[in-house]
Amino acid sequence: MDEVEFMRGRVYGADHDNPGPRPGRAYAQLVGGPLDGLLLDVTDLAEDARGRGVVLATEIGRYGPGGRCVYGPRTGEPSRFDWRGDVP
């Protein structure tokens, strides 16, 4: 199994022993960039925060350890967050 297949269906920030989605939670799929294929739990994000997008810590982006990725909701498809780029 390659890295891309391994990450699909996993939730960003979830416990490694239980990486899948949980019942009763809302998720957005991350599309593109280093976190492509992961799910993001958006259950507790307010609508206005969800509309602005998120900045997520990751070690596998352009800036390595300490770097972050920016994802924003896709117009007309808020359950998909598209990659906007990496920031230090």
N, C-alpha and C. Protein backbone atom coordinates (compact mmCIF):
# COMPACT_ATOMS: atom_id res chain seq x y z
N MET A 1 0.85 -1.17 0.00
CA MET A 1 0.00 0.00 0.00
C MET A 1 0.90 1.24 0.00
N ASP A 2 0.62 2.18 -0.91
CA ASP A 2 1.43 3.39 -0.96
C ASP A 2 0.90 4.43 0.04
N GLU A 3 1.64 5.52 0.21
CA GLU A 3 1.30 6.55 1.20
C GLU A 3 -0.05 7.19 0.93
N VAL A 4 -0.36 7.43 -0.34
CA VAL A 4 -1.64 8.06 -0.70
C VAL A 4 -2.80 7.16 -0.29
N GLU A 5 -2.71 5.89 -0.61
CA GLU A 5 -3.78 4.95 -0.25
C GLU A 5 -3.90 4.81 1.26
N PHE A 6 -2.78 4.83 1.96
CA PHE A 6 -2.76 4.71 3.41
C PHE A 6 -3.52 5.87 4.07
N MET A 7 -3.38 7.09 3.51
CA MET A 7 -3.98 8.27 4.13
C MET A 7 -5.46 8.44 3.82
N ARG A 8 -5.95 7.89 2.74
CA ARG A 8 -7.35 8.08 2.36
C ARG A 8 -8.29 7.54 3.44
N GLY A 9 -9.31 8.33 3.76
CA GLY A 9 -10.30 7.92 4.74
C GLY A 9 -9.88 8.14 6.18
N ARG A 10 -8.68 8.65 6.39
CA ARG A 10 -8.20 8.94 7.73
C ARG A 10 -8.58 10.37 8.08
N VAL A 11 -8.74 10.62 9.37
CA VAL A 11 -9.13 11.95 9.84
C VAL A 11 -7.89 12.71 10.31
N TYR A 12 -7.72 13.93 9.81
CA TYR A 12 -6.60 14.78 10.21
C TYR A 12 -6.62 14.96 11.73
N GLY A 13 -5.50 14.69 12.37
CA GLY A 13 -5.37 14.89 13.82
C GLY A 13 -5.95 13.79 14.68
N ALA A 14 -6.49 12.74 14.06
CA ALA A 14 -7.10 11.65 14.84
C ALA A 14 -6.04 10.76 15.47
N ASP A 15 -6.44 10.05 16.47
CA ASP A 15 -5.58 9.08 17.14
C ASP A 15 -5.15 8.01 16.14
N HIS A 16 -3.88 7.66 16.15
CA HIS A 16 -3.36 6.67 15.20
C HIS A 16 -4.02 5.30 15.36
N ASP A 17 -4.50 4.98 16.53
CA ASP A 17 -5.14 3.69 16.75
C ASP A 17 -6.58 3.66 16.24
N ASN A 18 -7.18 4.83 16.03
CA ASN A 18 -8.55 4.92 15.54
C ASN A 18 -8.66 6.10 14.57
N PRO A 19 -8.06 5.95 13.37
CA PRO A 19 -7.93 7.09 12.46
C PRO A 19 -9.15 7.41 11.61
N GLY A 20 -10.17 6.56 11.64
CA GLY A 20 -11.32 6.75 10.77
C GLY A 20 -12.35 7.72 11.31
N PRO A 21 -13.33 8.06 10.47
CA PRO A 21 -14.40 8.96 10.90
C PRO A 21 -15.26 8.33 12.00
N ARG A 22 -15.85 9.20 12.84
CA ARG A 22 -16.71 8.75 13.93
C ARG A 22 -18.16 9.11 13.63
N PRO A 23 -19.08 8.28 14.05
CA PRO A 23 -20.50 8.58 13.84
C PRO A 23 -20.89 9.89 14.53
N GLY A 24 -21.81 10.62 13.93
CA GLY A 24 -22.31 11.84 14.52
C GLY A 24 -21.43 13.05 14.31
N ARG A 25 -20.36 12.92 13.54
CA ARG A 25 -19.45 14.04 13.27
C ARG A 25 -19.59 14.43 11.80
N ALA A 26 -19.29 15.70 11.47
CA ALA A 26 -19.32 16.18 10.09
C ALA A 26 -17.88 16.34 9.60
N TYR A 27 -17.64 15.93 8.36
CA TYR A 27 -16.29 15.95 7.81
C TYR A 27 -16.26 16.64 6.45
N ALA A 28 -15.13 17.27 6.17
CA ALA A 28 -14.84 17.80 4.84
C ALA A 28 -13.62 17.05 4.34
N GLN A 29 -13.61 16.75 3.05
CA GLN A 29 -12.46 16.07 2.46
C GLN A 29 -11.44 17.11 2.02
N LEU A 30 -10.17 16.89 2.38
CA LEU A 30 -9.09 17.77 1.96
C LEU A 30 -8.65 17.34 0.56
N VAL A 31 -8.59 18.31 -0.36
CA VAL A 31 -8.30 18.01 -1.77
C VAL A 31 -7.04 18.75 -2.20
N GLY A 32 -6.05 18.00 -2.66
CA GLY A 32 -4.80 18.59 -3.13
C GLY A 32 -3.82 18.80 -1.99
N GLY A 33 -2.61 19.19 -2.36
CA GLY A 33 -1.59 19.47 -1.35
C GLY A 33 -1.15 18.25 -0.59
N PRO A 34 -0.36 18.46 0.44
CA PRO A 34 0.22 17.34 1.18
C PRO A 34 -0.78 16.54 2.00
N LEU A 35 -1.95 17.09 2.29
CA LEU A 35 -2.94 16.37 3.10
C LEU A 35 -4.08 15.82 2.26
N ASP A 36 -3.86 15.74 0.95
CA ASP A 36 -4.88 15.25 0.02
C ASP A 36 -5.45 13.90 0.47
N GLY A 37 -6.77 13.82 0.50
CA GLY A 37 -7.42 12.56 0.84
C GLY A 37 -7.80 12.43 2.29
N LEU A 38 -7.22 13.24 3.16
CA LEU A 38 -7.60 13.18 4.58
C LEU A 38 -8.96 13.83 4.78
N LEU A 39 -9.62 13.44 5.84
CA LEU A 39 -10.87 14.07 6.23
C LEU A 39 -10.59 15.04 7.36
N LEU A 40 -11.32 16.15 7.38
CA LEU A 40 -11.18 17.14 8.43
C LEU A 40 -12.50 17.22 9.19
N ASP A 41 -12.44 17.03 10.50
CA ASP A 41 -13.64 17.13 11.33
C ASP A 41 -14.03 18.60 11.44
N VAL A 42 -15.18 18.96 10.87
CA VAL A 42 -15.65 20.35 10.89
C VAL A 42 -16.87 20.52 11.78
N THR A 43 -17.17 19.51 12.58
CA THR A 43 -18.36 19.52 13.42
C THR A 43 -18.43 20.76 14.30
N ASP A 44 -17.34 21.12 14.93
CA ASP A 44 -17.34 22.22 15.89
C ASP A 44 -16.93 23.57 15.30
N LEU A 45 -16.73 23.63 13.98
CA LEU A 45 -16.39 24.90 13.33
C LEU A 45 -17.67 25.68 13.06
N ALA A 46 -17.70 26.93 13.48
CA ALA A 46 -18.85 27.79 13.18
C ALA A 46 -18.92 28.00 11.67
N GLU A 47 -20.12 28.29 11.16
CA GLU A 47 -20.29 28.47 9.72
C GLU A 47 -19.36 29.53 9.14
N ASP A 48 -19.20 30.66 9.84
CA ASP A 48 -18.32 31.70 9.31
C ASP A 48 -16.86 31.25 9.29
N ALA A 49 -16.44 30.49 10.31
CA ALA A 49 -15.08 29.95 10.34
C ALA A 49 -14.90 28.92 9.23
N ARG A 50 -15.90 28.11 9.01
CA ARG A 50 -15.84 27.11 7.95
C ARG A 50 -15.70 27.78 6.59
N GLY A 51 -16.37 28.90 6.41
CA GLY A 51 -16.31 29.63 5.15
C GLY A 51 -14.97 30.28 4.88
N ARG A 52 -14.23 30.59 5.94
CA ARG A 52 -12.90 31.20 5.78
C ARG A 52 -11.82 30.16 5.48
N GLY A 53 -12.07 28.93 5.85
CA GLY A 53 -11.06 27.89 5.65
C GLY A 53 -10.23 27.66 6.89
N VAL A 54 -9.21 26.84 6.76
CA VAL A 54 -8.40 26.44 7.91
C VAL A 54 -6.92 26.43 7.56
N VAL A 55 -6.10 26.58 8.59
CA VAL A 55 -4.65 26.45 8.48
C VAL A 55 -4.27 25.26 9.36
N LEU A 56 -3.66 24.25 8.75
CA LEU A 56 -3.38 23.00 9.45
C LEU A 56 -1.88 22.73 9.53
N ALA A 57 -1.41 22.37 10.69
CA ALA A 57 0.00 22.02 10.88
C ALA A 57 0.31 20.70 10.18
N THR A 58 1.47 20.66 9.53
CA THR A 58 1.92 19.42 8.89
C THR A 58 3.43 19.44 8.71
N GLU A 59 4.02 18.28 8.80
CA GLU A 59 5.47 18.14 8.58
C GLU A 59 5.78 17.75 7.15
N ILE A 60 4.75 17.44 6.37
CA ILE A 60 5.01 16.92 5.02
C ILE A 60 4.75 17.95 3.93
N GLY A 61 4.58 19.21 4.30
CA GLY A 61 4.40 20.27 3.33
C GLY A 61 5.72 20.87 2.89
N ARG A 62 5.65 21.94 2.17
CA ARG A 62 6.82 22.63 1.60
C ARG A 62 7.83 23.05 2.66
N TYR A 63 7.35 23.44 3.85
CA TYR A 63 8.23 23.98 4.88
C TYR A 63 8.65 22.96 5.94
N GLY A 64 8.28 21.70 5.77
CA GLY A 64 8.71 20.66 6.70
C GLY A 64 8.17 20.86 8.11
N PRO A 65 8.88 20.36 9.13
CA PRO A 65 8.41 20.50 10.51
C PRO A 65 8.16 21.97 10.85
N GLY A 66 7.01 22.23 11.44
CA GLY A 66 6.62 23.59 11.79
C GLY A 66 5.83 24.29 10.70
N GLY A 67 5.75 23.69 9.52
CA GLY A 67 5.00 24.28 8.42
C GLY A 67 3.51 24.04 8.54
N ARG A 68 2.76 24.78 7.74
CA ARG A 68 1.30 24.66 7.76
C ARG A 68 0.76 24.68 6.34
N CYS A 69 -0.43 24.11 6.18
CA CYS A 69 -1.13 24.10 4.90
C CYS A 69 -2.43 24.87 5.05
N VAL A 70 -2.79 25.60 4.01
CA VAL A 70 -4.03 26.37 4.01
C VAL A 70 -5.03 25.67 3.09
N TYR A 71 -6.22 25.42 3.61
CA TYR A 71 -7.31 24.80 2.85
C TYR A 71 -8.56 25.65 3.00
N GLY A 72 -9.32 25.77 1.91
CA GLY A 72 -10.56 26.53 1.95
C GLY A 72 -11.68 25.78 1.29
N PRO A 73 -12.92 26.07 1.68
CA PRO A 73 -14.06 25.35 1.12
C PRO A 73 -14.22 25.62 -0.37
N ARG A 74 -14.58 24.60 -1.10
CA ARG A 74 -14.82 24.73 -2.53
C ARG A 74 -16.18 25.40 -2.74
N THR A 75 -16.24 26.37 -3.62
CA THR A 75 -17.49 27.06 -3.93
C THR A 75 -18.53 26.05 -4.42
N GLY A 76 -19.69 26.07 -3.78
CA GLY A 76 -20.77 25.17 -4.17
C GLY A 76 -20.63 23.75 -3.67
N GLU A 77 -19.54 23.45 -3.01
CA GLU A 77 -19.30 22.09 -2.50
C GLU A 77 -18.56 22.18 -1.17
N PRO A 78 -19.24 22.66 -0.12
CA PRO A 78 -18.56 22.93 1.16
C PRO A 78 -18.03 21.70 1.88
N SER A 79 -18.34 20.51 1.40
CA SER A 79 -17.80 19.31 2.03
C SER A 79 -16.42 18.95 1.47
N ARG A 80 -15.90 19.80 0.60
CA ARG A 80 -14.56 19.61 0.04
C ARG A 80 -13.76 20.89 0.26
N PHE A 81 -12.61 20.77 0.87
CA PHE A 81 -11.72 21.90 1.12
C PHE A 81 -10.52 21.76 0.20
N ASP A 82 -10.33 22.74 -0.66
CA ASP A 82 -9.22 22.72 -1.62
C ASP A 82 -7.97 23.36 -1.03
N TRP A 83 -6.82 22.81 -1.41
CA TRP A 83 -5.53 23.31 -0.95
C TRP A 83 -5.28 24.66 -1.57
N ARG A 84 -4.85 25.63 -0.77
CA ARG A 84 -4.54 26.99 -1.23
C ARG A 84 -3.03 27.25 -1.23
N GLY A 85 -2.29 26.44 -0.50
CA GLY A 85 -0.84 26.61 -0.46
C GLY A 85 -0.28 26.30 0.91
N ASP A 86 1.03 26.39 1.02
CA ASP A 86 1.74 26.13 2.28
C ASP A 86 2.29 27.45 2.81
N VAL A 87 2.38 27.54 4.13
CA VAL A 87 2.96 28.71 4.78
C VAL A 87 3.92 28.23 5.86
N PRO A 88 4.94 29.06 6.16
CA PRO A 88 5.91 28.64 7.19
C PRO A 88 5.29 28.67 8.58
